[in-house]
């Protein structure tokens, strides 16, 4: 894309070495404050204690950002998506897909978001966290689904190609294959994602091979895309 690549991070959780690697890869590290989960984290899902910090996206107007596309770290860009930055909306996302739920899902997946940052909106979000009712196990994704609700513009699956689509309907996946902009590695994770140290090449190779073998090799090609990068 032609846009700036901004990497939001919590200073207490990212080493100087990791920041150096990010800068070398073309990212602009941007430290953000921790946003605590509501209700002292009661009922929150495993690994999601930091997720509300994602709401700092709406504060990016403070560094001159007027339109942003957010990507989870377990996504891979396959094609240019510059067209998203020109959307005439405040918020857009892709409908979610689950491997064990049939039918159309009204909620969206928060692994890829389009938004127009607004510090005023951020302040309102933080103020609303303790009073808005949503399933705490799904953290900020559930909160955003309630906060934006029917005002969310739904984008095509090619902008957040969730692996659950292929798991549910390989024919649909193959039909949209040539148009996929962003792949979301929601099922096999072809990378080490736990621990507080930099991964070795052996760690990465082991994770990739493990990802290729999961679900009977269903995602072998897609894990290969990650490996190529």
Tab-separated table of C-alpha atoms in Angstrom:
chain	number	residue	atom	x	y	z
A	1	UNK	CA	0.000	0.000	0.000
A	2	UNK	CA	1.027	3.616	-0.342
A	3	UNK	CA	-0.022	4.477	3.218
A	4	UNK	CA	2.238	4.822	6.241
A	5	UNK	CA	2.765	1.552	8.101
A	6	UNK	CA	2.274	2.230	11.793
A	7	UNK	CA	2.953	-0.401	14.437
A	8	UNK	CA	1.129	0.319	17.692
A	9	UNK	CA	2.781	-1.310	20.693
A	10	UNK	CA	2.887	-1.376	24.481
A	11	UNK	CA	6.366	-0.214	25.613
A	12	UNK	CA	6.384	-2.629	28.549
A	13	UNK	CA	5.941	-5.638	26.261
A	14	UNK	CA	8.191	-4.982	23.264
A	15	UNK	CA	11.972	-5.075	23.315
A	16	UNK	CA	14.257	-2.564	21.646
A	17	UNK	CA	15.495	-5.377	19.401
A	18	UNK	CA	11.963	-6.086	18.186
A	19	UNK	CA	11.415	-2.395	17.485
A	20	UNK	CA	14.654	-2.333	15.484
A	21	UNK	CA	13.424	-5.284	13.412
A	22	UNK	CA	10.097	-3.522	12.814
A	23	UNK	CA	11.794	-0.303	11.676
A	24	UNK	CA	14.081	-2.253	9.346
A	25	UNK	CA	10.961	-3.827	7.789
A	26	UNK	CA	9.481	-0.400	7.081
A	27	UNK	CA	7.207	0.048	10.078
A	28	UNK	CA	6.868	3.197	12.162
A	29	UNK	CA	6.602	2.090	15.838
A	30	UNK	CA	4.011	4.088	17.763
A	31	UNK	CA	3.806	3.573	21.529
A	32	UNK	CA	0.289	3.593	22.986
A	33	UNK	CA	-1.024	3.457	26.560
A	34	UNK	CA	-2.549	0.315	28.013
A	35	UNK	CA	-6.353	0.304	28.113
A	36	UNK	CA	-7.531	-2.023	30.861
A	37	UNK	CA	-10.420	-4.428	30.287
A	38	UNK	CA	-13.682	-3.455	31.963
A	39	UNK	CA	-14.907	-4.969	35.231
A	40	UNK	CA	-11.300	-5.730	36.260
A	41	UNK	CA	-11.031	-8.308	33.482
A	42	UNK	CA	-13.751	-10.541	34.906
A	43	UNK	CA	-14.760	-13.258	32.421
A	44	UNK	CA	-12.238	-12.176	29.804
A	45	UNK	CA	-10.946	-14.822	27.411
A	46	UNK	CA	-7.426	-16.211	27.567
A	47	UNK	CA	-4.830	-13.975	25.826
A	48	UNK	CA	-7.262	-11.053	25.559
A	49	UNK	CA	-6.179	-8.949	28.533
A	50	UNK	CA	-4.394	-6.433	26.311
A	51	UNK	CA	-6.943	-6.352	23.516
A	52	UNK	CA	-8.765	-3.193	24.594
A	53	UNK	CA	-5.541	-1.322	23.930
A	54	UNK	CA	-6.533	-1.708	20.257
A	55	UNK	CA	-9.036	1.107	20.822
A	56	UNK	CA	-6.074	3.501	20.664
A	57	UNK	CA	-6.565	3.256	16.903
A	58	UNK	CA	-9.154	5.993	17.268
A	59	UNK	CA	-6.486	8.271	18.726
A	60	UNK	CA	-4.334	8.183	15.591
A	61	UNK	CA	-5.809	11.497	14.472
A	62	UNK	CA	-3.350	12.987	16.975
A	63	UNK	CA	-0.504	12.084	14.596
A	64	UNK	CA	-2.317	13.259	11.489
A	65	UNK	CA	-4.073	10.045	10.420
A	66	UNK	CA	-7.448	10.686	8.764
A	67	UNK	CA	-8.144	7.119	7.569
A	68	UNK	CA	-6.683	3.853	8.846
A	69	UNK	CA	-6.800	0.173	7.971
A	70	UNK	CA	-5.993	-1.969	10.994
A	71	UNK	CA	-4.512	-5.457	10.559
A	72	UNK	CA	-3.988	-8.123	13.217
A	73	UNK	CA	-0.472	-9.568	13.364
A	74	UNK	CA	-1.807	-12.928	12.104
A	75	UNK	CA	-2.871	-11.477	8.745
A	76	UNK	CA	-0.993	-11.513	5.452
A	77	UNK	CA	-1.485	-8.962	2.687
A	78	UNK	CA	-1.766	-10.617	-0.725
A	79	UNK	CA	-2.889	-7.667	-2.862
A	80	UNK	CA	-3.016	-3.888	-2.686
A	81	UNK	CA	-6.010	-2.452	-0.818
A	82	UNK	CA	-5.465	1.287	-1.270
A	83	UNK	CA	-9.111	1.650	-2.317
A	84	UNK	CA	-10.174	1.211	1.316
A	85	UNK	CA	-8.619	4.532	2.351
A	86	UNK	CA	-11.106	6.358	0.151
A	87	UNK	CA	-14.235	4.841	1.724
A	88	UNK	CA	-16.752	7.596	2.578
A	89	UNK	CA	-17.608	5.979	5.920
A	90	UNK	CA	-16.431	6.197	9.530
A	91	UNK	CA	-16.178	2.455	10.152
A	92	UNK	CA	-16.189	-0.742	8.096
A	93	UNK	CA	-15.359	-4.409	8.741
A	94	UNK	CA	-15.839	-7.885	7.290
A	95	UNK	CA	-18.570	-10.248	8.581
A	96	UNK	CA	-17.223	-12.992	10.809
A	97	UNK	CA	-17.186	-16.685	9.941
A	98	UNK	CA	-16.977	-19.586	12.374
A	99	UNK	CA	-16.156	-23.211	11.496
A	100	UNK	CA	-18.880	-24.543	13.804
A	101	UNK	CA	-21.726	-22.082	13.099
A	102	UNK	CA	-23.979	-22.362	10.072
A	103	UNK	CA	-25.727	-19.483	8.356
A	104	UNK	CA	-24.989	-15.787	7.999
A	105	UNK	CA	-23.201	-14.056	10.875
A	106	UNK	CA	-24.315	-10.506	11.652
A	107	UNK	CA	-21.239	-9.707	13.726
A	108	UNK	CA	-17.933	-8.678	12.206
A	109	UNK	CA	-14.386	-9.854	12.779
A	110	UNK	CA	-12.039	-7.258	14.310
A	111	UNK	CA	-8.854	-8.668	12.769
A	112	UNK	CA	-9.172	-6.164	9.913
A	113	UNK	CA	-10.888	-2.812	10.360
A	114	UNK	CA	-11.312	0.397	8.402
A	115	UNK	CA	-11.870	3.497	10.518
A	116	UNK	CA	-11.566	7.229	10.610
A	117	UNK	CA	-9.690	8.077	13.819
A	118	UNK	CA	-11.294	10.454	16.286
A	119	UNK	CA	-9.957	11.224	19.744
A	120	UNK	CA	-13.489	12.203	20.771
A	121	UNK	CA	-14.726	8.743	19.754
A	122	UNK	CA	-11.868	7.108	21.667
A	123	UNK	CA	-12.801	9.017	24.811
A	124	UNK	CA	-16.431	7.971	24.427
A	125	UNK	CA	-15.422	4.336	23.913
A	126	UNK	CA	-13.284	4.237	27.049
A	127	UNK	CA	-16.068	5.910	29.006
A	128	UNK	CA	-18.590	3.331	27.703
A	129	UNK	CA	-16.554	0.208	28.465
A	130	UNK	CA	-17.925	-0.268	31.979
A	131	UNK	CA	-21.578	0.217	31.020
A	132	UNK	CA	-21.982	-1.448	27.609
A	133	UNK	CA	-23.124	-5.079	27.832
A	134	UNK	CA	-21.273	-7.601	25.659
A	135	UNK	CA	-19.720	-11.102	26.018
A	136	UNK	CA	-16.411	-10.498	27.865
A	137	UNK	CA	-14.807	-13.638	26.425
A	138	UNK	CA	-14.684	-11.963	22.991
A	139	UNK	CA	-13.098	-8.786	24.372
A	140	UNK	CA	-12.813	-5.689	22.180
A	141	UNK	CA	-14.360	-7.429	19.160
A	142	UNK	CA	-17.626	-7.936	21.032
A	143	UNK	CA	-17.477	-4.379	22.377
A	144	UNK	CA	-16.986	-2.904	18.901
A	145	UNK	CA	-19.835	-5.000	17.528
A	146	UNK	CA	-22.145	-3.465	20.120
A	147	UNK	CA	-20.665	0.039	19.866
A	148	UNK	CA	-21.052	0.317	16.090
A	149	UNK	CA	-23.810	-2.259	15.566
A	150	UNK	CA	-25.929	-1.581	12.452
A	151	UNK	CA	-23.798	1.461	11.572
A	152	UNK	CA	-20.959	-0.857	10.518
A	153	UNK	CA	-20.402	-0.996	6.761
A	154	UNK	CA	-19.854	-4.655	5.819
A	155	UNK	CA	-16.970	-5.306	3.440
A	156	UNK	CA	-16.476	-8.374	1.180
A	157	UNK	CA	-14.721	-11.438	2.544
A	158	UNK	CA	-11.686	-10.789	0.315
A	159	UNK	CA	-10.631	-8.015	2.728
A	160	UNK	CA	-10.466	-10.452	5.666
A	161	UNK	CA	-10.206	-13.946	4.221
A	162	UNK	CA	-10.792	-15.896	7.409
A	163	UNK	CA	-9.610	-19.515	7.179
A	164	UNK	CA	-12.966	-20.583	8.590
A	165	UNK	CA	-14.382	-19.814	5.118
A	166	UNK	CA	-12.250	-22.526	3.529
A	167	UNK	CA	-13.005	-24.883	6.396
A	168	UNK	CA	-16.752	-24.377	5.880
A	169	UNK	CA	-16.905	-23.999	2.103
A	170	UNK	CA	-13.796	-24.775	0.014
A	171	UNK	CA	-15.755	-23.961	-3.163
A	172	UNK	CA	-16.398	-20.398	-1.987
A	173	UNK	CA	-12.743	-20.018	-0.982
A	174	UNK	CA	-11.559	-21.163	-4.406
A	175	UNK	CA	-14.011	-18.848	-6.143
A	176	UNK	CA	-12.632	-15.780	-4.357
A	177	UNK	CA	-8.997	-16.927	-4.332
A	178	UNK	CA	-7.772	-14.576	-7.071
A	179	UNK	CA	-9.384	-11.539	-5.411
A	180	UNK	CA	-8.178	-12.037	-1.826
A	181	UNK	CA	-6.485	-8.905	-0.486
A	182	UNK	CA	-5.884	-9.926	3.120
A	183	UNK	CA	-5.650	-13.458	4.537
A	184	UNK	CA	-6.446	-14.030	8.206
A	185	UNK	CA	-4.692	-16.992	9.825
A	186	UNK	CA	-7.467	-17.738	12.294
A	187	UNK	CA	-7.008	-21.504	12.454
A	188	UNK	CA	-3.442	-22.757	11.883
A	189	UNK	CA	-0.945	-20.211	13.223
A	190	UNK	CA	2.218	-20.734	11.148
A	191	UNK	CA	4.393	-18.819	13.578
A	192	UNK	CA	5.411	-19.008	17.258
A	193	UNK	CA	3.065	-16.727	19.189
A	194	UNK	CA	3.793	-17.367	22.848
A	195	UNK	CA	6.744	-16.393	24.970
A	196	UNK	CA	8.770	-13.264	25.585
A	197	UNK	CA	11.774	-13.921	23.376
A	198	UNK	CA	12.531	-13.486	19.698
A	199	UNK	CA	11.818	-16.670	17.754
A	200	UNK	CA	14.680	-18.565	16.189
A	201	UNK	CA	14.591	-19.783	12.589
A	202	UNK	CA	14.056	-23.285	13.992
A	203	UNK	CA	10.997	-22.071	15.931
A	204	UNK	CA	9.561	-20.558	12.769
A	205	UNK	CA	10.215	-23.638	10.637
A	206	UNK	CA	8.586	-25.883	13.243
A	207	UNK	CA	5.496	-23.656	13.415
A	208	UNK	CA	5.171	-23.567	9.623
A	209	UNK	CA	5.430	-27.339	9.280
A	210	UNK	CA	2.912	-27.762	12.080
A	211	UNK	CA	0.502	-25.374	10.344
A	212	UNK	CA	0.782	-27.259	7.063
A	213	UNK	CA	-0.157	-30.504	8.771
A	214	UNK	CA	-3.198	-29.196	10.668
A	215	UNK	CA	-6.756	-30.032	9.565
A	216	UNK	CA	-5.496	-32.797	7.298
A	217	UNK	CA	-3.346	-30.401	5.302
A	218	UNK	CA	-6.348	-28.255	4.302
A	219	UNK	CA	-4.320	-25.034	4.594
A	220	UNK	CA	-1.041	-26.310	3.191
A	221	UNK	CA	-1.037	-23.795	0.311
A	222	UNK	CA	-1.990	-20.842	2.481
A	223	UNK	CA	0.640	-21.632	5.109
A	224	UNK	CA	3.037	-21.756	2.185
A	225	UNK	CA	2.139	-18.127	1.406
A	226	UNK	CA	3.307	-17.195	4.914
A	227	UNK	CA	6.465	-19.223	4.476
A	228	UNK	CA	7.286	-17.384	1.227
A	229	UNK	CA	7.306	-14.066	3.064
